[in-house]
Short mmCIF file of N, CA and C in Angstrom, two decimals:
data_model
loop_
_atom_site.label_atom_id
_atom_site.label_comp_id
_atom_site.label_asym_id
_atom_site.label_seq_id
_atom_site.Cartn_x
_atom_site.Cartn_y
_atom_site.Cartn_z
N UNK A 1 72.81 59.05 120.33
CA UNK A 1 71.62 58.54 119.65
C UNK A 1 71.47 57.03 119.77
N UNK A 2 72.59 56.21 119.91
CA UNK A 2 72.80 54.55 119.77
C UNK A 2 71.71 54.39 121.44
N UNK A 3 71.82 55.18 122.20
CA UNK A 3 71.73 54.71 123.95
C UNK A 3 69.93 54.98 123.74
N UNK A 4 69.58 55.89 122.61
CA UNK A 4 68.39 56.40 123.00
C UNK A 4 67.11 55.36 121.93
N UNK A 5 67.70 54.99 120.34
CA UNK A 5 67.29 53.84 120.19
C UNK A 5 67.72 52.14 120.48
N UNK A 6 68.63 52.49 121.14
CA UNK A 6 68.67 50.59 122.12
C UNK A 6 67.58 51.13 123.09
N UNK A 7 67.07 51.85 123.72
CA UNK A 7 67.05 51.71 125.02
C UNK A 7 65.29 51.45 124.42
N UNK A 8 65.03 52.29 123.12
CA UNK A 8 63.16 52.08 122.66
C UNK A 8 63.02 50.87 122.31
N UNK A 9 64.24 50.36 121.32
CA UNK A 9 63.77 49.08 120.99
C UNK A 9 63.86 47.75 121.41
N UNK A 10 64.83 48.02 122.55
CA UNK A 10 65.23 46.91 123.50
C UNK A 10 64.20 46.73 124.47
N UNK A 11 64.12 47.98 125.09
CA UNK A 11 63.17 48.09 126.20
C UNK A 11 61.81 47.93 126.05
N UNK A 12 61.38 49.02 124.82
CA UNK A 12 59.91 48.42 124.33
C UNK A 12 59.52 47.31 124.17
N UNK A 13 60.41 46.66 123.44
CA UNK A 13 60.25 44.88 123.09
C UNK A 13 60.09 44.16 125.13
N UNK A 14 60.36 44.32 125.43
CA UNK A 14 60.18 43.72 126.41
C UNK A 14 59.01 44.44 127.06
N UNK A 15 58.38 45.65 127.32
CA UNK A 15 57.27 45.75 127.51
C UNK A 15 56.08 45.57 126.92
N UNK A 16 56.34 45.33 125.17
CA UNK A 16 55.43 44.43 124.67
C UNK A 16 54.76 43.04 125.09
N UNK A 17 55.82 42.45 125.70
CA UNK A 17 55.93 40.76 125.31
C UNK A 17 55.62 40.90 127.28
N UNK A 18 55.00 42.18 127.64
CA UNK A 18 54.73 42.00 129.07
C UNK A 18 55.69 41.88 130.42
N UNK A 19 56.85 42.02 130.13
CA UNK A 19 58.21 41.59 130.61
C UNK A 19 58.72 43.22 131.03
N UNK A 20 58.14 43.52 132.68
CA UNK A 20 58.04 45.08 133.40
C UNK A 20 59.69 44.59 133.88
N UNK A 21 59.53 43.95 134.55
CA UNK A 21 61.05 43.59 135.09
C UNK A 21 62.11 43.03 134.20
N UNK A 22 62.01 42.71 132.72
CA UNK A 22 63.43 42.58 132.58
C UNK A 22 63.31 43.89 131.55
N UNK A 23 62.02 44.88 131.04
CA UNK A 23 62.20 46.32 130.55
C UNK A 23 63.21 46.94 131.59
N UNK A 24 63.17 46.89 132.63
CA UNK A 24 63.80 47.96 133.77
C UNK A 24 65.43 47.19 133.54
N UNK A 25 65.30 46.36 133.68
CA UNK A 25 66.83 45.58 133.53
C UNK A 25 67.44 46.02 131.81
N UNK A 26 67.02 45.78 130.82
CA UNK A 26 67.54 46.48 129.87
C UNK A 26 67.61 47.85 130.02
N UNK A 27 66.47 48.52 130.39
CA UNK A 27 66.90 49.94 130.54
C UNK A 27 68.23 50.30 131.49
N UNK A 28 68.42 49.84 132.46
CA UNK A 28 69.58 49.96 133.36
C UNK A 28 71.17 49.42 132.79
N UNK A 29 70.84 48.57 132.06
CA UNK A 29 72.26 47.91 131.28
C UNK A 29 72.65 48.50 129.92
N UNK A 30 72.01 49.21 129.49
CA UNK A 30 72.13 50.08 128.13
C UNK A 30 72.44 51.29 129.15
N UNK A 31 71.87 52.01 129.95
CA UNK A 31 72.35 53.46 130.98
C UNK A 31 73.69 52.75 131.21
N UNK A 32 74.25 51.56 131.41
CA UNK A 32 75.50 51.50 131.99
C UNK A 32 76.25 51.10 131.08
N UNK A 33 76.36 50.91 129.73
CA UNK A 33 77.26 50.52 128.84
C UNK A 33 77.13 51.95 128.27
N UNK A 34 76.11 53.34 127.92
CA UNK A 34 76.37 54.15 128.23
C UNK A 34 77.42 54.88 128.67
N UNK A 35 77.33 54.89 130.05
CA UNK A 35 77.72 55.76 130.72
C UNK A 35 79.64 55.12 130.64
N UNK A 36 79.41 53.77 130.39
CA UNK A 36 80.73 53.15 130.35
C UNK A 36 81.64 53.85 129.10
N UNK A 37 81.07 53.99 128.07
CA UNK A 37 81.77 54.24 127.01
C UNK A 37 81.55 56.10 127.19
N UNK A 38 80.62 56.61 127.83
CA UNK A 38 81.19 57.93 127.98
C UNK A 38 82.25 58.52 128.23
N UNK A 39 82.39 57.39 130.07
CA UNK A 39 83.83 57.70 130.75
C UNK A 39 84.80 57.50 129.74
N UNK A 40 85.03 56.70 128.91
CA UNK A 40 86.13 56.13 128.15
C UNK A 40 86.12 57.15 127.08
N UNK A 41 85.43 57.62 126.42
CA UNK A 41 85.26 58.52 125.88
C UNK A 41 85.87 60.09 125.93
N UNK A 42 85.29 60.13 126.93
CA UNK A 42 85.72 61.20 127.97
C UNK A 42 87.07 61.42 128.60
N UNK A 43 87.64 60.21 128.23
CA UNK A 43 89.13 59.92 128.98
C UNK A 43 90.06 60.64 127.75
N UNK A 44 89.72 59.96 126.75
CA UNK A 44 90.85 60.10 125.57
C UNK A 44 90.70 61.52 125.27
N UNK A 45 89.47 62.05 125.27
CA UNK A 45 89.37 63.86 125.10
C UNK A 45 90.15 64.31 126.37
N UNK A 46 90.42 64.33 127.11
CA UNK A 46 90.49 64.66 128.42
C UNK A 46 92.23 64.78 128.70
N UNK A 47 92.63 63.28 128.08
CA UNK A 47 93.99 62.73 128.27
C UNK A 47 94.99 64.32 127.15
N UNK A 48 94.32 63.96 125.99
CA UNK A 48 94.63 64.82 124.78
C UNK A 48 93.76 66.18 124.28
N UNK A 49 93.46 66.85 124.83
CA UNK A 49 92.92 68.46 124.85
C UNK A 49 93.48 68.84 123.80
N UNK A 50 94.70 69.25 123.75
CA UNK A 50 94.93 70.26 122.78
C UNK A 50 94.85 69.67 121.66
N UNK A 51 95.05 68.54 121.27
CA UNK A 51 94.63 67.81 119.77
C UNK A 51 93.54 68.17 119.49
N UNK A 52 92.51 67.57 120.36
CA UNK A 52 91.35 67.81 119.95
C UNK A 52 90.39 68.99 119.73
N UNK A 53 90.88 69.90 120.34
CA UNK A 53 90.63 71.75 120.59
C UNK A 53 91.37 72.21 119.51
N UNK A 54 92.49 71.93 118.92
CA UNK A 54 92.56 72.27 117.73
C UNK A 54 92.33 71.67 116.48
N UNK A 55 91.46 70.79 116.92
CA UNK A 55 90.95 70.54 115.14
C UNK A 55 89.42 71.57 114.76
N UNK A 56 89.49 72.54 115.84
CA UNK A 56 88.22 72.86 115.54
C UNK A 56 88.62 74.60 114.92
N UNK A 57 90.11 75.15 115.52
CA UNK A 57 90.44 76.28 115.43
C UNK A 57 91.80 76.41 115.30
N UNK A 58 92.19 77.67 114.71
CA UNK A 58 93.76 77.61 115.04
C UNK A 58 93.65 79.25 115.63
N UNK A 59 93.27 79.99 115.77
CA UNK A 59 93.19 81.21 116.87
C UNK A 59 93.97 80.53 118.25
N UNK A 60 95.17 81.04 118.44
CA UNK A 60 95.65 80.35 119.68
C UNK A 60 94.78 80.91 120.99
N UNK A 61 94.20 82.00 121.14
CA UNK A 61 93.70 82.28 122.52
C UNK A 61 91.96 81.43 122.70
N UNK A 62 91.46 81.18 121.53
CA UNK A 62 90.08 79.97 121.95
C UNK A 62 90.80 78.44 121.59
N UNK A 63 92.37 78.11 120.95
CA UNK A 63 92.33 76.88 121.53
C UNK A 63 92.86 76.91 122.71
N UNK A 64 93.41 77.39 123.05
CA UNK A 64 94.14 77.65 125.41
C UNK A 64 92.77 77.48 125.76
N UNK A 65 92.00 78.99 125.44
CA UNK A 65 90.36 78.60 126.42
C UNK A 65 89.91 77.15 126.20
N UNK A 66 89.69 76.53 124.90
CA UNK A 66 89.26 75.38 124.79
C UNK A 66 89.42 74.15 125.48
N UNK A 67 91.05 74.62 125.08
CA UNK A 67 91.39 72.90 125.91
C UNK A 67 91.44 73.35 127.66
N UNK A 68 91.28 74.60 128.12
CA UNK A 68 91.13 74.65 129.73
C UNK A 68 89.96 74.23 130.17
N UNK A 69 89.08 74.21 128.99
CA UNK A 69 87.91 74.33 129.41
C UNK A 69 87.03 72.45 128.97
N UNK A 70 87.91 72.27 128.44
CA UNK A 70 87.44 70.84 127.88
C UNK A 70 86.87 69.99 129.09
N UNK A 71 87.49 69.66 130.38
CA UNK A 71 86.24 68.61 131.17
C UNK A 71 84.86 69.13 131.29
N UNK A 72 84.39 70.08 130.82
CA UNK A 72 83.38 70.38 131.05
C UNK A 72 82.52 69.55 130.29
N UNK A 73 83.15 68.97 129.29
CA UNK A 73 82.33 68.09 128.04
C UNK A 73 81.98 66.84 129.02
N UNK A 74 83.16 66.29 130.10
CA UNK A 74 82.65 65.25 130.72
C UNK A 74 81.53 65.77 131.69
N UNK A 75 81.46 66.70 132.40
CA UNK A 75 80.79 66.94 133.47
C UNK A 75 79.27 66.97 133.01
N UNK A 76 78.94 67.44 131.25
CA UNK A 76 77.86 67.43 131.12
C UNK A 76 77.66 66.81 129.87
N UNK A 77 78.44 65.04 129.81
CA UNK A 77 78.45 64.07 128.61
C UNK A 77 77.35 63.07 129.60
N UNK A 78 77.97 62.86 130.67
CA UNK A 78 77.13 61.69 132.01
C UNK A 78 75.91 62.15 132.14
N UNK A 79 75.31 63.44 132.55
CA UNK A 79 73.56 63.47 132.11
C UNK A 79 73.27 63.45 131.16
N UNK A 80 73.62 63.66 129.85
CA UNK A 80 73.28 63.76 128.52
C UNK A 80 72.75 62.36 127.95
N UNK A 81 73.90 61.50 128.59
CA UNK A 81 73.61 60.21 128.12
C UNK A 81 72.38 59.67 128.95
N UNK A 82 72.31 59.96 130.41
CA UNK A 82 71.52 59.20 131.06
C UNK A 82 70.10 60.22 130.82
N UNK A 83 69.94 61.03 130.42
CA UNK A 83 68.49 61.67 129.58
C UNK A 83 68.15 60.98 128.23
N UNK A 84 69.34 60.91 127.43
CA UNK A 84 69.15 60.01 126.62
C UNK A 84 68.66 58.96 126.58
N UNK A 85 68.90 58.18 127.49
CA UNK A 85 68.47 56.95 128.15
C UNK A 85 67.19 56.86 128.60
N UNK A 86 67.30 57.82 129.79
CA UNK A 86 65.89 57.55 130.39
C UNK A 86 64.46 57.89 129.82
N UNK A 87 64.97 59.11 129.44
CA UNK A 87 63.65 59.92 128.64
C UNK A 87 63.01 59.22 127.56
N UNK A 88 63.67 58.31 126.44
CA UNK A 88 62.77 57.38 125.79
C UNK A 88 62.71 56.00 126.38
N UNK A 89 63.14 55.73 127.43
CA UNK A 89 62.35 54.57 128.08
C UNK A 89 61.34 55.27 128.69
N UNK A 90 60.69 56.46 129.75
CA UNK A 90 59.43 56.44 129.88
C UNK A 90 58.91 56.78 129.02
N UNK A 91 59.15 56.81 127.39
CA UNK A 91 58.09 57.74 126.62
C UNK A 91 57.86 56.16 126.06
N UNK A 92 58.49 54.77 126.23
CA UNK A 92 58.36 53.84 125.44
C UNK A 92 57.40 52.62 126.55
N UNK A 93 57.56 53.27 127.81
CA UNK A 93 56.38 53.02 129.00
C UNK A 93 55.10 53.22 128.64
N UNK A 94 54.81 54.21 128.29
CA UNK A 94 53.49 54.86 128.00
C UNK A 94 53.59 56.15 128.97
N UNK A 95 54.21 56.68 128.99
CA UNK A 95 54.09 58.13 129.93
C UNK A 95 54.80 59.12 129.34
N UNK A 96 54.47 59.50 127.90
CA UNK A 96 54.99 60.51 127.40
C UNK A 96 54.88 61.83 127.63
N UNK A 97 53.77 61.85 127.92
CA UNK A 97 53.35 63.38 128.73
C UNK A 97 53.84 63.83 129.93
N UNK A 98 54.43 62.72 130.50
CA UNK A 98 55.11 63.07 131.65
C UNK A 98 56.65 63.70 131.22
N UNK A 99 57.30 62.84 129.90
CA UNK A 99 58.63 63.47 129.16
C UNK A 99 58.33 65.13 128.90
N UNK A 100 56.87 64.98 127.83
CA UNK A 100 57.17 67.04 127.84
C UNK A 100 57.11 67.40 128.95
N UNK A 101 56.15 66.94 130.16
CA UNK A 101 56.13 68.42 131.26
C UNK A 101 57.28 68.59 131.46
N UNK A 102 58.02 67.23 132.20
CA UNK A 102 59.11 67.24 133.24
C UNK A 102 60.39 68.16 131.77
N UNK A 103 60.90 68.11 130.69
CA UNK A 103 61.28 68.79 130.12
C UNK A 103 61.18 69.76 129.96
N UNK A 104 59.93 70.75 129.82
CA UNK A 104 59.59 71.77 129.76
C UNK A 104 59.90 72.34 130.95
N UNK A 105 59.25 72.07 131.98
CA UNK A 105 59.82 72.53 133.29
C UNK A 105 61.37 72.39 133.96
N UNK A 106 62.05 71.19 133.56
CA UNK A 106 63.84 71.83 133.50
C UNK A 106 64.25 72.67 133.15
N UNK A 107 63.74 72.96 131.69
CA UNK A 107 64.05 73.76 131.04
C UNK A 107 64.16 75.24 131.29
N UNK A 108 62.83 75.75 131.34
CA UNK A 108 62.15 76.94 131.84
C UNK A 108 62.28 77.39 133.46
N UNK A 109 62.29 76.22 134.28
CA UNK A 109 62.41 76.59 135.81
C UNK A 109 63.56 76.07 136.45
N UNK A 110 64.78 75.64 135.80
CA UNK A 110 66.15 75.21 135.74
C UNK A 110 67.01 76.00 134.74
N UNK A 111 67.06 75.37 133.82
CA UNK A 111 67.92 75.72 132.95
C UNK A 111 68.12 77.13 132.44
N UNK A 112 67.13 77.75 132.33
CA UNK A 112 67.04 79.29 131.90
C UNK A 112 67.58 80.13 132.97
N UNK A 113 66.79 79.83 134.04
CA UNK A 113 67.25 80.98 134.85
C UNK A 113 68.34 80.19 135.66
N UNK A 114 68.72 79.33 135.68
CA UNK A 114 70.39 79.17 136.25
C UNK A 114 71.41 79.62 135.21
N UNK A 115 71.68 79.80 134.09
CA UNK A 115 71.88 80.15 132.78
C UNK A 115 72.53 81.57 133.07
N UNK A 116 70.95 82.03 133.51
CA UNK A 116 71.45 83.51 133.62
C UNK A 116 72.04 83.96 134.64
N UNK A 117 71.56 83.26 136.08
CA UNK A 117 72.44 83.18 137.62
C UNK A 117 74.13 82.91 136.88
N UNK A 118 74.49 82.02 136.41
CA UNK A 118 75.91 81.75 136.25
C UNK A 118 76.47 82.43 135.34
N UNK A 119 75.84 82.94 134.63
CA UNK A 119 76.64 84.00 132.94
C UNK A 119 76.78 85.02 133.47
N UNK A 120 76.00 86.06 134.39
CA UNK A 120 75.67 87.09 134.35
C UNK A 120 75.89 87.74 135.87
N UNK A 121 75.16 86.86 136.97
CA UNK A 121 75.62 87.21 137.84
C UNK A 121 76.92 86.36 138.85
N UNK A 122 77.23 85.17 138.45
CA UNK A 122 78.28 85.26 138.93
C UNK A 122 79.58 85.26 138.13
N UNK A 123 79.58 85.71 136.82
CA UNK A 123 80.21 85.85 135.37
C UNK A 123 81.24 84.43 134.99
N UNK A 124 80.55 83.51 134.75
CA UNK A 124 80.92 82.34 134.77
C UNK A 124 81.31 82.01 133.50
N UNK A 125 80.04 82.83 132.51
CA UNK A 125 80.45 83.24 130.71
C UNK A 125 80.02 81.34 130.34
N UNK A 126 80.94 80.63 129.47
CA UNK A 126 80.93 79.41 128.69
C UNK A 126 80.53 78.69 129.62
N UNK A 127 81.29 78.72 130.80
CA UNK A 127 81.02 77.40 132.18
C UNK A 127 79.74 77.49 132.94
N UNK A 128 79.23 78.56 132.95
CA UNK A 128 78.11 78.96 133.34
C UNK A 128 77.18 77.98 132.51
N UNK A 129 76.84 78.29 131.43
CA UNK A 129 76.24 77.69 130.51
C UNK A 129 76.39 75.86 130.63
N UNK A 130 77.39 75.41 131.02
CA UNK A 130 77.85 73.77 130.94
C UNK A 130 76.45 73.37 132.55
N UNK A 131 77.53 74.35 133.56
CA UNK A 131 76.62 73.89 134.27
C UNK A 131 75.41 74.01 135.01
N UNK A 132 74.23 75.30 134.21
CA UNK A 132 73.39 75.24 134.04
C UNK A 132 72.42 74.01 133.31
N UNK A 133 72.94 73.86 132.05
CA UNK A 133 72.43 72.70 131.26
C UNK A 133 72.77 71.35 132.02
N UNK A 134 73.92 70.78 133.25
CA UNK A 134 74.28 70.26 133.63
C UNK A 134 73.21 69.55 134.39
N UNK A 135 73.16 70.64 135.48
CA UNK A 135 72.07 70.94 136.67
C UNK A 135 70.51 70.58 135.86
N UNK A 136 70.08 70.48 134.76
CA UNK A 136 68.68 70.20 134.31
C UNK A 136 68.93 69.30 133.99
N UNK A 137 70.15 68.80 133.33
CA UNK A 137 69.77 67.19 132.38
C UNK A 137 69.66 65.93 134.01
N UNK A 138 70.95 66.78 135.00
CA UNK A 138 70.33 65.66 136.05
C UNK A 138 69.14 65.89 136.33
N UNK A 139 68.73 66.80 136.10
CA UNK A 139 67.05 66.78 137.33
C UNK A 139 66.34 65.79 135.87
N UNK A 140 66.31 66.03 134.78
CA UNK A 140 65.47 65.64 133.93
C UNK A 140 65.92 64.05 134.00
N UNK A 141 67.07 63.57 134.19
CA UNK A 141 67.95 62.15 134.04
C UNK A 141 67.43 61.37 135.44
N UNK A 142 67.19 62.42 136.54
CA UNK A 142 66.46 61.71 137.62
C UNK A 142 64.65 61.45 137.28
N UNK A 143 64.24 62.65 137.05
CA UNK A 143 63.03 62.55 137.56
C UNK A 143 62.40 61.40 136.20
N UNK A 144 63.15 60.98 134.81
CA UNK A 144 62.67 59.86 134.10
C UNK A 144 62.84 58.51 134.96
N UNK A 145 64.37 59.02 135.34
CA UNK A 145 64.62 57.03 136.00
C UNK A 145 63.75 56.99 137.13
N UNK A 146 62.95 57.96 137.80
CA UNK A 146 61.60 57.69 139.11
C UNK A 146 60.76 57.19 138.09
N UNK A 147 60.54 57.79 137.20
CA UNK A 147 58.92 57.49 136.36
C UNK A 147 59.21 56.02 135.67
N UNK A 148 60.25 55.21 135.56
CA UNK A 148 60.53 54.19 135.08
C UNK A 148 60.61 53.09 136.23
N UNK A 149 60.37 53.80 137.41
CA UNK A 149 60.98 52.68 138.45
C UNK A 149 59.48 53.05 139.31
N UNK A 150 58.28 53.96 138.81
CA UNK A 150 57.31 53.47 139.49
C UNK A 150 56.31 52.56 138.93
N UNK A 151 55.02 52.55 139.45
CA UNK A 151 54.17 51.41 139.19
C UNK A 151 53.05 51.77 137.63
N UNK A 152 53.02 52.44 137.76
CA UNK A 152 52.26 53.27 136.05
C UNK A 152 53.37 52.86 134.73
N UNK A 153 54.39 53.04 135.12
CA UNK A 153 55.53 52.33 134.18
C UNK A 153 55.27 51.49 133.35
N UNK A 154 55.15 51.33 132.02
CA UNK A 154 55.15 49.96 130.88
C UNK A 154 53.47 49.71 131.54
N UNK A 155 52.29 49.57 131.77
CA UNK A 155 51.29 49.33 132.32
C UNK A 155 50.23 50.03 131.35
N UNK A 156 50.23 51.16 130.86
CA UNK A 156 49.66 51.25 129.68
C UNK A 156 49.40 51.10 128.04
N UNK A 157 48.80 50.37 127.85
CA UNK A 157 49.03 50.23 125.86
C UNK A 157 49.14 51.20 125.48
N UNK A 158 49.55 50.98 124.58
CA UNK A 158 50.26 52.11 123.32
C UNK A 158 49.54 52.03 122.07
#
């Protein structure tokens, strides 16, 4: 939540005050202190699994699955953040309508039916699910940072 209001009120403020090029520069330096404290983040879960897999359970056969299964939190912490990121800098551009489609359509023409490709037919079960949702937050984490890095960008009032 910290990446998604720095990035409105940092970034907005500078597309207020008319300032397209240093909006894109805050938006890019908040995605990378981000993504910085993810990895780091991501390390100490990563380093220590079973600590952390069992503070949630003591069933020994879902904390084993848990902590086998724990990088998956990194594999789909890095788009999370950078959707976070991007998605309210173009909605703080003026191109919010571009946030629901392109969401809606990850969602529905990504995420759902890869969901079911990986659960079901190639029985992937929990991991299936990581990297289904994986596979959309990048498409959704790309197709904001295009809409922020073209020319319609910050160009309309709000």
């Amino acid at each position: 939540p910290i990446v998604s209001v720095s990035v409105t009120t940092l970034t907005g403020h500078k597309i207020g005050a008319g300032d397209i090029k240093g909006a894109r520069k805050n938006f890019r330096n908040i995605l990378c202190i981000g993504l910085l404290a993810t990895l780091a983040l991501s390390a100490i879960l990563l380093i220590f699994p079973s600590f952390f897999t069992g503070l949630f359970t003591d069933d020994a056969f879902i904390h084993a699955e848990s902590a086998r299964l724990v990088w998956l939190t990194l594999l789909f912490a890095i788009p999370a953040v950078a959707v976070n990121a991007s998605e309210p800098g173009v909605r703080v551009g003026g191109m919010s309508k571009h946030v629901a489609v392109s969401c809606t359509l990850c969602v529905w023409l990504i995420r759902v039916p890869l969901t079911w490709f990986f659960c079901y037919k190639m029985n992937l079960g929990v991991s299936g699910v990581f990297f289904a949702n994986t596979i959309a937050c990048y498409t959704r984490a790309t197709l904001a940072t295009i809409m922020i890095h073209s020319k319609r960008w910050g160009q309309k009032a709000i």
